[in-house]
mmCIF file of C-alpha atoms and ligand atoms in Angstrom:
data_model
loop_
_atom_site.group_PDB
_atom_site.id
_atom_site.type_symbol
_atom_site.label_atom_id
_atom_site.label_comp_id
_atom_site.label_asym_id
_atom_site.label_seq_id
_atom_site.Cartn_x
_atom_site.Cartn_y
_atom_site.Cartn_z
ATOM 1 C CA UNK A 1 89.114 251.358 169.389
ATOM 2 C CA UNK A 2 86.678 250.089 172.169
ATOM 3 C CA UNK A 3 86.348 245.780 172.170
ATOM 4 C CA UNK A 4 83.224 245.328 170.768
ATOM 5 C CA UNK A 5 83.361 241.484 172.308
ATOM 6 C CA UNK A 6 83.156 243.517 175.264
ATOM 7 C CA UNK A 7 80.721 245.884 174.898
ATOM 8 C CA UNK A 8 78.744 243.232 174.460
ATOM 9 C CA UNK A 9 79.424 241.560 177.474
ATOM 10 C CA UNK A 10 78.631 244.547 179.180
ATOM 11 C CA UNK A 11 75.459 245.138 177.501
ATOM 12 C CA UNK A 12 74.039 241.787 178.308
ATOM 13 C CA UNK A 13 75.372 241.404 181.717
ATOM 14 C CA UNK A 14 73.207 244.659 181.927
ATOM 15 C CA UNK A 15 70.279 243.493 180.470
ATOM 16 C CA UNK A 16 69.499 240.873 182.522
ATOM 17 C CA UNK A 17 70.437 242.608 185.791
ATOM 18 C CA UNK A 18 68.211 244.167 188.047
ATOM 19 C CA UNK A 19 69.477 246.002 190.808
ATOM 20 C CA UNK A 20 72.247 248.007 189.209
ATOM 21 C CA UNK A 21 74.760 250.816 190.619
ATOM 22 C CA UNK A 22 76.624 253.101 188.146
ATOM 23 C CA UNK A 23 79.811 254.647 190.033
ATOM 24 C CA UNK A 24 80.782 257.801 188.468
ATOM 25 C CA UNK A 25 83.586 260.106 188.951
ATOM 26 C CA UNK A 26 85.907 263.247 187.395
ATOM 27 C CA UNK A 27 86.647 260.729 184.238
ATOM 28 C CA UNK A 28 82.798 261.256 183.272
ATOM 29 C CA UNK A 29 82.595 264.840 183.458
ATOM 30 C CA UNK A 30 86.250 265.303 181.959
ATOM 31 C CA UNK A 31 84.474 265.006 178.715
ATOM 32 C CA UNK A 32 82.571 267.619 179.292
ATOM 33 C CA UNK A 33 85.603 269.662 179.590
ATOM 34 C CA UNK A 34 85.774 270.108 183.280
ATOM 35 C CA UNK A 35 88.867 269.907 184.542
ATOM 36 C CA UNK A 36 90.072 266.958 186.954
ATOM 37 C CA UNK A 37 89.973 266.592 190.516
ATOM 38 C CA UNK A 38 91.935 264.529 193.040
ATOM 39 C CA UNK A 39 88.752 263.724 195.195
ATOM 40 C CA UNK A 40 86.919 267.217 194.558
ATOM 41 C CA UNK A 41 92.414 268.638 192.799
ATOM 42 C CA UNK A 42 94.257 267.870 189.301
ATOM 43 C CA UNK A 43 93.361 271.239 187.895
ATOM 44 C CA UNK A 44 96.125 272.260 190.155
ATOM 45 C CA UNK A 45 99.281 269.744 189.621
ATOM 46 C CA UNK A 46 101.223 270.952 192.207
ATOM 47 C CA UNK A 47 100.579 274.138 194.234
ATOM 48 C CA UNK A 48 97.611 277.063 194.017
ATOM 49 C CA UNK A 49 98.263 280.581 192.607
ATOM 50 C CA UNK A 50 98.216 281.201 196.736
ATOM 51 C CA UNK A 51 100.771 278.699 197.269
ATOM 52 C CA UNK A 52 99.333 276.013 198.964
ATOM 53 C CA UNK A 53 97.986 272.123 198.374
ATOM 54 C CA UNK A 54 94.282 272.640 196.930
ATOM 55 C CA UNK A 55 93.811 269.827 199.355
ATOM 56 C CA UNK A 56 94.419 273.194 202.129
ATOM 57 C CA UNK A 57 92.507 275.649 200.317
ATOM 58 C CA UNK A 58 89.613 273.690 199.504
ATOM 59 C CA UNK A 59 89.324 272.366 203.299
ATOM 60 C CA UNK A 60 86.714 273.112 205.826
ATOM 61 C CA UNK A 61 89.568 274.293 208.577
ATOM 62 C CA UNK A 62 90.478 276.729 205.095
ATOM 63 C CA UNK A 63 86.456 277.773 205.090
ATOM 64 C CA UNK A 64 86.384 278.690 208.724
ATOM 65 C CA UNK A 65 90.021 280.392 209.230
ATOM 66 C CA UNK A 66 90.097 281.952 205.336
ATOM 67 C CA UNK A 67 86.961 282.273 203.897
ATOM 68 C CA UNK A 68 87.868 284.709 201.397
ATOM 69 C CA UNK A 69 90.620 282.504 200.640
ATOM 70 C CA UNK A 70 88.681 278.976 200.220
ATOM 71 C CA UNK A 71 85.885 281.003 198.057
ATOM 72 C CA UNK A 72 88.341 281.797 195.370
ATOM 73 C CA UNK A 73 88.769 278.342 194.577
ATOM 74 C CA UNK A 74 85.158 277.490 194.837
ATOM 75 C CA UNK A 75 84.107 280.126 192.792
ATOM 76 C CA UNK A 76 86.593 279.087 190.119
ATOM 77 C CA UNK A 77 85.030 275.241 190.541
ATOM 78 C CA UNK A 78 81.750 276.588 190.235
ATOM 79 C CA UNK A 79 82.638 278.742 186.914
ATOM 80 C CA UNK A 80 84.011 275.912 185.397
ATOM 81 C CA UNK A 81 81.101 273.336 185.838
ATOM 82 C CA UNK A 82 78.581 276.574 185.020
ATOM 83 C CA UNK A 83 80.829 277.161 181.900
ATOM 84 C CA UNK A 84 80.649 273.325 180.373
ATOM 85 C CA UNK A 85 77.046 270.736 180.622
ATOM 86 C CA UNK A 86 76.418 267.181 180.681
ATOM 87 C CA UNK A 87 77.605 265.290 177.825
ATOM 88 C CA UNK A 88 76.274 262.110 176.036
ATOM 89 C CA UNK A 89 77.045 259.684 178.897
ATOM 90 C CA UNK A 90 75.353 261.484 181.009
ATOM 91 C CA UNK A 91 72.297 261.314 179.476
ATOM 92 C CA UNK A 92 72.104 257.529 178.534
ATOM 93 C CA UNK A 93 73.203 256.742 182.123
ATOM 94 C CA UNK A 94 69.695 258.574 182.545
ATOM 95 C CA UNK A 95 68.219 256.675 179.941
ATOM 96 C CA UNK A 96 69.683 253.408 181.524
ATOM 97 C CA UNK A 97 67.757 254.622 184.897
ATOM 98 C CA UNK A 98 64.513 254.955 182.905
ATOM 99 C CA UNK A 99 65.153 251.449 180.932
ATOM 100 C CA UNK A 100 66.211 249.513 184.201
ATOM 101 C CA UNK A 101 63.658 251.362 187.775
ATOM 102 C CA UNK A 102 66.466 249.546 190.292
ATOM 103 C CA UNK A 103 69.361 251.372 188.403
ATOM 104 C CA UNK A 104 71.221 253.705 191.004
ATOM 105 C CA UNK A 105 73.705 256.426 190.421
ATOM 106 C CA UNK A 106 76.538 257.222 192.859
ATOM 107 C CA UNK A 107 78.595 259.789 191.747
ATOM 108 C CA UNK A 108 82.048 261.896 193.503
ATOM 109 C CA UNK A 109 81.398 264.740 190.990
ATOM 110 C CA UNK A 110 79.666 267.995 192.613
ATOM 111 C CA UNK A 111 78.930 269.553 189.177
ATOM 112 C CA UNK A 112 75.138 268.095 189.264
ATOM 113 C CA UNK A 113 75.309 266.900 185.412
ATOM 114 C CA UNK A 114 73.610 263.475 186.746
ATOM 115 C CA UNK A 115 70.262 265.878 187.572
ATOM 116 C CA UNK A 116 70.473 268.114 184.739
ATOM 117 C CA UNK A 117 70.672 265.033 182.082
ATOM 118 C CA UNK A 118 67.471 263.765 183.614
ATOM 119 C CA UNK A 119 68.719 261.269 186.810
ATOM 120 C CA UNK A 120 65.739 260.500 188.993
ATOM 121 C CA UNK A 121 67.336 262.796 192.320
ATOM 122 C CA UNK A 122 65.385 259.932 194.487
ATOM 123 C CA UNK A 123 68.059 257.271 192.951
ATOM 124 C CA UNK A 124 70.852 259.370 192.834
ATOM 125 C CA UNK A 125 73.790 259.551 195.620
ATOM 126 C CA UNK A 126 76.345 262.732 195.771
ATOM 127 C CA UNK A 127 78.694 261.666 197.818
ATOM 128 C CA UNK A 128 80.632 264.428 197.949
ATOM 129 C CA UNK A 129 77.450 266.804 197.889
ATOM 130 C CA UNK A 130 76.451 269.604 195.164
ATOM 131 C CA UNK A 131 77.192 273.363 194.621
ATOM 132 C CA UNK A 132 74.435 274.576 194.427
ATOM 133 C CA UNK A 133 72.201 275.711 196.030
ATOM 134 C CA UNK A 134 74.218 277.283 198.557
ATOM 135 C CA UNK A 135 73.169 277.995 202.175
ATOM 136 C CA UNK A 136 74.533 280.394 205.539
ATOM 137 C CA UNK A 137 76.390 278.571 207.726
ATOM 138 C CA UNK A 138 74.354 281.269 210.242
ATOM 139 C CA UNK A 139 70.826 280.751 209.689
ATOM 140 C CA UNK A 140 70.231 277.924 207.285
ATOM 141 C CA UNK A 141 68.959 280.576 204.638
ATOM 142 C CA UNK A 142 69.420 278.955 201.212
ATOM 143 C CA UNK A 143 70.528 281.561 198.186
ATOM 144 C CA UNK A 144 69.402 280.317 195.000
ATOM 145 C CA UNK A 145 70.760 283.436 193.219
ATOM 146 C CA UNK A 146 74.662 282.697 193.920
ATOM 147 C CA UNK A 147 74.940 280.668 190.546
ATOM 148 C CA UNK A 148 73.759 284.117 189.222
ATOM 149 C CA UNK A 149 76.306 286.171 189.951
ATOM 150 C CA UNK A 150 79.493 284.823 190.730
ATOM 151 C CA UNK A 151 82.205 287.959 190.346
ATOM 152 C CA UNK A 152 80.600 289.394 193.282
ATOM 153 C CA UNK A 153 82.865 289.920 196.446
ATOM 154 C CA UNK A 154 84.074 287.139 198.444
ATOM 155 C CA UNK A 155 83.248 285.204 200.619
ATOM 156 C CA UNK A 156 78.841 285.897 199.617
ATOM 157 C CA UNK A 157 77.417 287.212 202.478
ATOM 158 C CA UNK A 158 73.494 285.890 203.456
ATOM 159 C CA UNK A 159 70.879 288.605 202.270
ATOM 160 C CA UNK A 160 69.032 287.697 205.336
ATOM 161 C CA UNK A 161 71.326 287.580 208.345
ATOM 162 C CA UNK A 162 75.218 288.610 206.815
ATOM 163 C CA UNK A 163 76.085 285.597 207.583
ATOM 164 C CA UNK A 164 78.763 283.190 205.228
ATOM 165 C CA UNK A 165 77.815 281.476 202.601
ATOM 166 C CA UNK A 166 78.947 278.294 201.536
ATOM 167 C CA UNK A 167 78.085 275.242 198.931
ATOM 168 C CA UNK A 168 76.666 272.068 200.128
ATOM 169 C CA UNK A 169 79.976 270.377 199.038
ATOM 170 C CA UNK A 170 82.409 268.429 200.984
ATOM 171 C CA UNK A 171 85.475 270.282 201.331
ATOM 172 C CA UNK A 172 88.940 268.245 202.132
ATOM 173 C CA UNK A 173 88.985 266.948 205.676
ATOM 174 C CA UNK A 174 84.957 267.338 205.856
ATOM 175 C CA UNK A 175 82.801 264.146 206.622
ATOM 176 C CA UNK A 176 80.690 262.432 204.169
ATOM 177 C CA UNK A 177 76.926 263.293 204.337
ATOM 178 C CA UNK A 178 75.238 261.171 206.854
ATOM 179 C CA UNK A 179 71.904 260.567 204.506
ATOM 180 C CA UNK A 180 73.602 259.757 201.445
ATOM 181 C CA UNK A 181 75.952 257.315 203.457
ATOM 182 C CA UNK A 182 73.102 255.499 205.055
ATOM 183 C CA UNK A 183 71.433 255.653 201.419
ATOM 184 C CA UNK A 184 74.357 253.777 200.264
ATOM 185 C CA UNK A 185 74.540 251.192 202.997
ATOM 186 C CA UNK A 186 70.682 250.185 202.960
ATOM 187 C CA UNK A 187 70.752 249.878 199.053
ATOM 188 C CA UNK A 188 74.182 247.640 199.547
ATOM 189 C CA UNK A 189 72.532 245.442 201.921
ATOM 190 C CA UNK A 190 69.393 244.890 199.064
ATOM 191 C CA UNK A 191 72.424 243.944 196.962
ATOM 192 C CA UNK A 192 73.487 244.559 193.223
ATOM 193 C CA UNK A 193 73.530 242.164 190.435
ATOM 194 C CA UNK A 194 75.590 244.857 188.274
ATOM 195 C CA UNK A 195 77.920 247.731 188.999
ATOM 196 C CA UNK A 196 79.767 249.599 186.500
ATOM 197 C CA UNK A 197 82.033 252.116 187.752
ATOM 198 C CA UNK A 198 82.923 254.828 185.210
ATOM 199 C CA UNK A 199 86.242 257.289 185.508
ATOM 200 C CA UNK A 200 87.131 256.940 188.966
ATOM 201 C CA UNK A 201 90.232 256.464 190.163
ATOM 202 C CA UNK A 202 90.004 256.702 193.572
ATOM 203 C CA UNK A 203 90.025 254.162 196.155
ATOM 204 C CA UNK A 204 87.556 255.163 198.897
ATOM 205 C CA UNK A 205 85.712 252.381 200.731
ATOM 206 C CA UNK A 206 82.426 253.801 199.557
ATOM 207 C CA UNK A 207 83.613 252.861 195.773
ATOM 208 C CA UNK A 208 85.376 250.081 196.994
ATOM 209 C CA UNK A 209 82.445 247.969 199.094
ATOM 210 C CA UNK A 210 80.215 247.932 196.750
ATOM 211 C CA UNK A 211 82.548 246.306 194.416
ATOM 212 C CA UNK A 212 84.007 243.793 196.405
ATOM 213 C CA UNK A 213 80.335 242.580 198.114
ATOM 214 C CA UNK A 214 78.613 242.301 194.722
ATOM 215 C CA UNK A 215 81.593 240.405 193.215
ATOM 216 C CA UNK A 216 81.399 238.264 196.262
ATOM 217 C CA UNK A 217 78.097 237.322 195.884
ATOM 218 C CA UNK A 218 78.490 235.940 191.852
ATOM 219 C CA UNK A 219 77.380 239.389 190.711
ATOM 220 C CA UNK A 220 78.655 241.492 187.388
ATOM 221 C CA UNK A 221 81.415 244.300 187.870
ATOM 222 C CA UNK A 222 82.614 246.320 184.875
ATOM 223 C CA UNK A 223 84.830 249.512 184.733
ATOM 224 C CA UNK A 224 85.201 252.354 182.278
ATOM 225 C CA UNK A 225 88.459 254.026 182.662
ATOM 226 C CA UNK A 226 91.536 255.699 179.987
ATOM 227 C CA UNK A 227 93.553 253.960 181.919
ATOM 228 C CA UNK A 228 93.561 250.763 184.514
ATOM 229 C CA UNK A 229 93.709 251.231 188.016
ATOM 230 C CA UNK A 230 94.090 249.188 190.970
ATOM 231 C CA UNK A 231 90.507 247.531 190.551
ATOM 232 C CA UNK A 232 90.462 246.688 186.914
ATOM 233 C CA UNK A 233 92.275 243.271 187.402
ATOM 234 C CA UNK A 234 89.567 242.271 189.419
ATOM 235 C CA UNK A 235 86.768 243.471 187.255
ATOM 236 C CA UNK A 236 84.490 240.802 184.983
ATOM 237 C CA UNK A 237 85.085 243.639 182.216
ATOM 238 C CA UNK A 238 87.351 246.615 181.565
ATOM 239 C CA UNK A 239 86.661 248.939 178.866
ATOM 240 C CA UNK A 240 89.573 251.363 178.573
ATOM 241 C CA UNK A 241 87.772 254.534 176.806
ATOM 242 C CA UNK A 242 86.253 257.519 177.244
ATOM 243 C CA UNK A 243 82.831 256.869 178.955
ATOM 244 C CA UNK A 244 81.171 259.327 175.846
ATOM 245 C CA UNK A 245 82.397 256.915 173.850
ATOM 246 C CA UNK A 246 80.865 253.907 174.742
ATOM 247 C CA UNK A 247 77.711 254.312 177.253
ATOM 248 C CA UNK A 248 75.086 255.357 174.724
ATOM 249 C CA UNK A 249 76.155 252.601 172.421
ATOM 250 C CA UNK A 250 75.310 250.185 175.576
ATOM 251 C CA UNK A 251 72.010 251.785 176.650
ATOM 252 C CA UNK A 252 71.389 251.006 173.033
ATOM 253 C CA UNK A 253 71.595 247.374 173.858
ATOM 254 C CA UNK A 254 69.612 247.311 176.970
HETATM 255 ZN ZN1 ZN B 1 71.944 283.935 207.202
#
């Protein structure tokens, strides 16, 4: 039973806020039935069917030295976030965008359910980048068709050159993307009167900053989450429930 006192809050801190950032992570598209991930891993508690840490086969050093290897597990990512779509929250976070123009989206989740439920892509970061399309890591070539078939033998091969395929995603021990960092950094220095960070649980300093700087400076900072974590004690509001069950009942308000 969500705090209606609380919703409330939410809702009006909302309302009158202009600049806004939503934060979204694996809690948001759990309820679309995708499975969990520590950063992109909790649909593998302990060790892969090969063995090892998903943190190793998901890695770029795994990509280069095993790509056969790494490909199984991003070919079983990709069939899962193929298999399942965006669900309600998705779609009034999109609604929310179209309500408030200064409303941004930063999400961890590669499963591109922000663009499919109608986010504007021009006020939408992906940190950790997108599967699809995917490109060679020869000549650049994208290959829109991968999506298409995805039994085919692995790792793809490029149609163009025979080069390797791979997904614009960051593997483990892979950099952020430089352009959707800066993004972030020169919409942080505008400032945010709102953020609301929705089923994340990690603690990265891009979720992190934009907390702290906008709590700093008097703004709002809610968090939807099944359960606490290290940031809800310092959070104006904590709503502990499923994000489906909640966000289009605030969009509703706004
Ligand atoms: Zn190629």
């Amino acid at each position: 039973m969500v705090d209606q006192a609380l919703v409330s809050q939410v809702a009006a801190a909302l309302r009158h806020a202009r600049r806004i950032l939503i934060i979204t992570g694996a809690g948001l598209s759990a309820d679309s039935g995708l499975p969990t991930y520590r950063g992109v891993g909790g649909l593998y508690n302990d060790k892969t069917a090969d063995g090892l840490p998903i943190e190793m086969a998901l890695s770029g050093p795994m990509l280069r030295r095993d790509p056969a290897l790494c490909w199984k597990y991003i070919a079983q990512l990709a069939k899962a976030c193929l298999g399942a779509q965006p669900n309600e929250a998705h779609y009034a976070i999109a609604e929310l965008q179209r309500k408030k123009p200064e409303c941004w989206v930063l999400t961890q989740n590669v499963d591109g359910y922000h663009r499919a439920a109608g986010s504007p892509p021009e006020r939408l970061i992906e940190i950790h980048g997108q599967l699809a399309p995917v490109y060679c890591q020869s000549c650049a070539a994208q290959d829109p068709q991968w999506t298409a078939n995805l039994d085919r033998p692995l790792p793809p091969l490029c149609s163009r050159c025979g080069g390797i395929l791979r997904p614009s995603v960051v593997l483990f021990e892979e950099m952020l993307p430089e352009l959707a960092l800066e993004t972030l950094h020169q919409e942080m220095a505008k400032g945010f009167d709102a953020v609301l960070s929705i089923g994340t649980t990690a603690s990265f300093p891009y979720i992190h900053e934009p907390l702290f700087r906008t709590r700093v400076c008097g703004g709002f900072t809610a968090e939807i989450n099944l359960t606490p974590t290290d940031q809800s004690p310092q959070m104006d509001a904590f709503l502990q429930c499923r994000a489906v069950h909640v966000m289009s009942e605030l969009v509703s308000h706004i």
